[in-house]
Tab-separated table of C-alpha atoms in Angstrom:
chain	number	residue	atom	x	y	z
A	1	ASP	CA	-7.146	40.073	23.074
A	2	LEU	CA	-4.312	40.087	20.608
A	3	TYR	CA	-3.289	43.427	21.966
A	4	ASP	CA	-2.584	41.759	25.217
A	5	ILE	CA	-0.686	38.934	23.626
A	6	TRP	CA	1.379	41.027	21.597
A	7	ALA	CA	2.138	43.024	24.542
A	8	GLU	CA	3.686	39.942	26.235
A	9	GLY	CA	6.030	39.663	23.279
A	10	ILE	CA	4.106	36.772	21.774
A	11	ARG	CA	4.334	37.352	18.133
A	12	GLY	CA	4.990	34.081	16.459
A	13	ASN	CA	8.678	33.739	17.399
A	14	GLY	CA	10.201	30.580	16.435
A	15	VAL	CA	7.040	29.285	14.539
A	16	LYS	CA	7.414	28.108	11.152
A	17	ILE	CA	4.376	28.214	8.965
A	18	ALA	CA	4.065	26.774	5.450
A	19	LEU	CA	1.471	28.591	3.318
A	20	ILE	CA	0.363	26.414	0.348
A	21	ASP	CA	-1.217	28.855	-2.092
A	22	ASP	CA	-0.526	30.785	-5.292
A	23	GLY	CA	2.689	32.509	-4.070
A	24	VAL	CA	3.656	35.499	-1.891
A	25	ASP	CA	5.037	38.830	-2.966
A	26	THR	CA	7.640	38.992	-0.221
A	27	THR	CA	8.883	42.329	-1.794
A	28	HIS	CA	5.874	44.232	-0.392
A	29	TYR	CA	6.877	46.731	2.257
A	30	GLU	CA	4.765	45.040	4.902
A	31	PHE	CA	7.188	42.094	4.754
A	32	ASP	CA	10.392	43.974	5.298
A	33	SER	CA	11.394	42.013	8.427
A	34	LEU	CA	9.873	38.731	7.160
A	35	SER	CA	11.883	35.661	7.500
A	36	HIS	CA	11.157	33.385	4.601
A	37	THR	CA	12.021	30.633	2.110
A	38	SER	CA	9.960	29.490	-0.848
A	39	ILE	CA	9.749	26.830	-3.589
A	40	ASP	CA	7.405	26.606	-6.684
A	41	ILE	CA	5.773	23.293	-7.656
A	42	TYR	CA	2.924	24.583	-9.959
A	43	SER	CA	5.130	24.286	-12.886
A	44	GLY	CA	5.689	20.613	-12.310
A	45	LEU	CA	9.318	20.955	-11.162
A	46	ILE	CA	10.529	21.829	-7.761
A	47	SER	CA	12.285	25.319	-8.235
A	48	MET	CA	13.244	28.247	-5.861
A	49	PRO	CA	12.180	30.783	-5.285
A	50	SER	CA	8.258	30.553	-5.874
A	51	GLU	CA	6.498	32.047	-8.723
A	52	ILE	CA	3.522	34.269	-8.008
A	53	TYR	CA	0.456	33.087	-9.808
A	54	GLY	CA	-2.159	35.390	-8.224
A	55	HIS	CA	-2.989	37.532	-5.195
A	56	HIS	CA	-4.465	35.413	-2.745
A	57	GLY	CA	-1.331	33.953	-1.046
A	58	THR	CA	-0.081	37.451	-0.704
A	59	GLN	CA	-3.344	38.415	0.951
A	60	MET	CA	-3.289	35.429	3.370
A	61	ALA	CA	0.487	36.048	4.156
A	62	GLY	CA	-0.519	39.716	5.012
A	63	VAL	CA	-3.008	38.751	7.734
A	64	ILE	CA	-0.226	36.633	9.327
A	65	PHE	CA	2.945	38.235	8.884
A	66	SER	CA	2.601	41.942	8.170
A	67	ASP	CA	5.040	44.151	10.250
A	68	HIS	CA	3.960	46.060	13.251
A	69	SER	CA	5.449	49.167	11.634
A	70	ASN	CA	2.301	51.457	12.089
A	71	ASN	CA	1.909	51.333	8.372
A	72	ASP	CA	-1.468	49.946	7.142
A	73	ILE	CA	-1.981	46.526	8.711
A	74	ALA	CA	-0.700	44.544	11.607
A	75	GLY	CA	-0.136	40.760	11.252
A	76	ILE	CA	-1.213	38.192	13.825
A	77	ALA	CA	2.166	36.593	13.973
A	78	PRO	CA	4.855	38.893	12.440
A	79	LYS	CA	7.806	37.139	13.961
A	80	ALA	CA	6.572	33.827	12.499
A	81	SER	CA	8.819	32.540	9.519
A	82	LEU	CA	7.091	31.648	6.204
A	83	PHE	CA	7.750	28.770	4.041
A	84	ASP	CA	5.956	29.746	0.770
A	85	ILE	CA	4.714	27.076	-1.602
A	86	SER	CA	3.390	28.137	-4.944
A	87	PHE	CA	0.830	25.592	-5.629
A	88	PHE	CA	-1.735	26.768	-8.240
A	89	SER	CA	-2.838	29.675	-10.141
A	90	THR	CA	-5.805	31.998	-9.355
A	91	TYR	CA	-5.207	34.302	-12.360
A	92	TYR	CA	-7.749	32.323	-14.174
A	93	GLY	CA	-10.378	31.951	-11.668
A	94	GLY	CA	-12.337	28.988	-10.250
A	95	GLY	CA	-11.431	26.679	-7.456
A	96	ILE	CA	-9.285	23.512	-7.274
A	97	THR	CA	-10.419	20.071	-8.401
A	98	LEU	CA	-8.892	17.156	-6.444
A	99	ASP	CA	-7.831	15.236	-9.491
A	100	GLU	CA	-4.716	13.228	-10.014
A	101	ASP	CA	-2.559	16.495	-10.602
A	102	PHE	CA	-3.740	18.006	-7.321
A	103	VAL	CA	-2.950	14.738	-5.344
A	104	SER	CA	0.535	14.617	-6.909
A	105	MET	CA	1.258	18.353	-6.233
A	106	PHE	CA	-0.324	18.342	-2.799
A	107	VAL	CA	1.503	15.334	-1.622
A	108	THR	CA	4.791	16.955	-3.005
A	109	ALA	CA	4.202	20.191	-1.171
A	110	VAL	CA	3.344	18.582	2.264
A	111	SER	CA	6.309	16.356	1.967
A	112	TYR	CA	8.707	19.021	1.272
A	113	ALA	CA	7.351	21.362	3.964
A	114	LEU	CA	8.089	18.652	6.499
A	115	SER	CA	11.148	17.195	5.296
A	116	ASN	CA	13.026	20.314	4.266
A	117	SER	CA	11.763	22.818	6.781
A	118	ASN	CA	10.033	20.806	9.447
A	119	VAL	CA	7.052	23.334	9.678
A	120	ASP	CA	5.030	23.697	12.774
A	121	ILE	CA	1.758	24.735	10.731
A	122	ILE	CA	0.689	23.862	7.297
A	123	LEU	CA	-2.038	26.378	5.884
A	124	CYS	CA	-4.367	25.396	2.980
A	125	PRO	CA	-6.674	28.129	2.780
A	126	TRP	CA	-8.313	27.711	-0.649
A	127	ASP	CA	-11.514	26.579	-2.239
A	128	TYR	CA	-11.754	23.292	-3.889
A	129	THR	CA	-13.998	20.707	-5.257
A	130	GLU	CA	-13.893	17.068	-4.347
A	131	ILE	CA	-14.545	14.597	-7.200
A	132	SER	CA	-16.254	11.132	-6.596
A	133	GLU	CA	-14.110	9.051	-8.838
A	134	ARG	CA	-10.635	9.583	-7.399
A	135	VAL	CA	-8.960	6.236	-7.893
A	136	GLU	CA	-7.881	3.983	-5.039
A	137	TYR	CA	-4.051	4.791	-5.056
A	138	GLN	CA	-4.692	8.652	-4.940
A	139	ASN	CA	-6.801	8.166	-1.718
A	140	TYR	CA	-4.038	5.748	-0.342
A	141	LEU	CA	-1.313	8.503	-1.295
A	142	MET	CA	-3.129	11.359	0.338
A	143	ASP	CA	-4.332	9.594	3.368
A	144	ASN	CA	-0.877	8.258	4.201
A	145	THR	CA	0.885	11.472	3.590
A	146	LEU	CA	-1.701	13.170	6.009
A	147	ASP	CA	-1.140	10.651	8.511
A	148	TYR	CA	2.488	10.769	8.432
A	149	VAL	CA	2.658	14.507	8.951
A	150	LEU	CA	-0.016	14.487	11.549
A	151	ASN	CA	1.889	12.009	13.606
A	152	ASN	CA	5.476	12.749	12.966
A	153	GLY	CA	5.642	16.562	12.260
A	154	ARG	CA	7.058	18.919	14.983
A	155	ASN	CA	9.580	16.244	16.119
A	156	GLY	CA	6.728	13.913	16.902
A	157	LYS	CA	4.234	16.114	18.259
A	158	GLY	CA	2.401	16.487	14.901
A	159	THR	CA	2.156	19.238	12.400
A	160	ILE	CA	-0.926	21.366	12.575
A	161	PHE	CA	-2.977	21.594	9.452
A	162	VAL	CA	-5.452	24.397	8.887
A	163	PHE	CA	-7.999	24.074	6.028
A	164	SER	CA	-10.434	26.367	4.600
A	165	ALA	CA	-14.103	25.057	5.130
A	166	GLY	CA	-14.882	25.650	1.248
A	167	GLY	CA	-16.929	28.099	-0.244
A	168	ASN	CA	-20.022	26.465	-1.630
A	169	GLY	CA	-22.160	27.739	1.127
A	170	GLN	CA	-23.774	24.532	1.995
A	171	SER	CA	-24.262	22.679	5.420
A	172	ASP	CA	-21.987	19.611	5.997
A	173	SER	CA	-20.337	20.197	2.663
A	174	VAL	CA	-16.668	20.510	3.796
A	175	VAL	CA	-14.727	18.099	1.414
A	176	TYR	CA	-11.750	15.900	1.706
A	177	PRO	CA	-9.034	16.251	2.811
A	178	ALA	CA	-10.344	18.838	5.136
A	179	TYR	CA	-12.702	16.371	6.833
A	180	TYR	CA	-10.203	13.591	6.888
A	181	ASP	CA	-8.951	13.928	10.462
A	182	ASP	CA	-10.608	15.532	13.521
A	183	ARG	CA	-7.162	16.843	14.399
A	184	PHE	CA	-7.456	19.397	11.327
A	185	ILE	CA	-8.491	22.906	12.083
A	186	VAL	CA	-11.257	23.777	9.628
A	187	VAL	CA	-12.102	27.604	9.182
A	188	GLY	CA	-15.130	29.306	7.863
A	189	ALA	CA	-15.581	32.935	6.832
A	190	THR	CA	-17.498	35.641	8.641
A	191	ARG	CA	-18.749	39.030	7.344
A	192	ASP	CA	-17.748	42.400	8.954
A	193	ASP	CA	-21.183	42.153	10.900
A	194	HIS	CA	-20.105	38.644	12.273
A	195	ASP	CA	-22.596	36.657	10.531
A	196	LEU	CA	-21.504	33.628	8.395
A	197	SER	CA	-20.346	34.689	4.723
A	198	TYR	CA	-23.031	33.301	2.381
A	199	TYR	CA	-20.232	31.204	0.567
A	200	SER	CA	-18.881	29.704	3.661
A	201	CYS	CA	-19.501	25.873	4.200
A	202	TYR	CA	-20.644	25.043	7.727
A	203	GLY	CA	-21.770	22.099	9.872
A	204	SER	CA	-20.278	19.282	11.982
A	205	LYS	CA	-16.780	19.505	10.570
A	206	LEU	CA	-16.395	23.215	11.093
A	207	ASP	CA	-14.293	24.276	13.837
A	208	ILE	CA	-13.895	27.931	14.010
A	209	VAL	CA	-14.706	31.081	11.972
A	210	ALA	CA	-12.824	34.119	11.291
A	211	PRO	CA	-13.151	37.468	9.334
A	212	GLY	CA	-13.223	36.637	5.667
A	213	GLU	CA	-14.900	39.525	3.802
A	214	ASN	CA	-13.700	43.135	3.519
A	215	ILE	CA	-10.399	42.543	5.002
A	216	LEU	CA	-7.632	44.997	4.074
């Protein structure tokens, strides 16, 4: 039970989490005590701080980092620190396509999170579409980056990756890179009645489900 864990003082202290998303509005009052750094790579240049290209990143950060101030919501790990990476825009709708630009930005984001912040966890909580004609060097670049972070992050213990299962609602349709390694944590979505959300992928690569609809 989360209340028991929080009562023991376990609230994410000392844990560094990279959120690769569309940016986080860290000026929100729920983040008053949040320790954070950020970069923006969506523009094609690495710049600080991150830009906000939609609402999804702020929503995801709220679930994790919101203060326990008795205002509105309580985050799962409010004492963890955030490394916010603006990676794409949700203002224009649609998912992400794993094309050449995606590969380049994803490798940059993951490499930067490891080399500059040595994060413990990398969150990739977005919907994306795998394309069948990625050229060989893109696979090589992605695979090698993922392998390196999995094996060398957290001072050799391996950085933890958390991926969304995806949103096309089909069985065994979790796409690359989420299915690349069994050490990844692949998360599906449930409704408020605990049934699987209609859009959530499921099947052999799904590790866990969590509330994904009607979250404040």
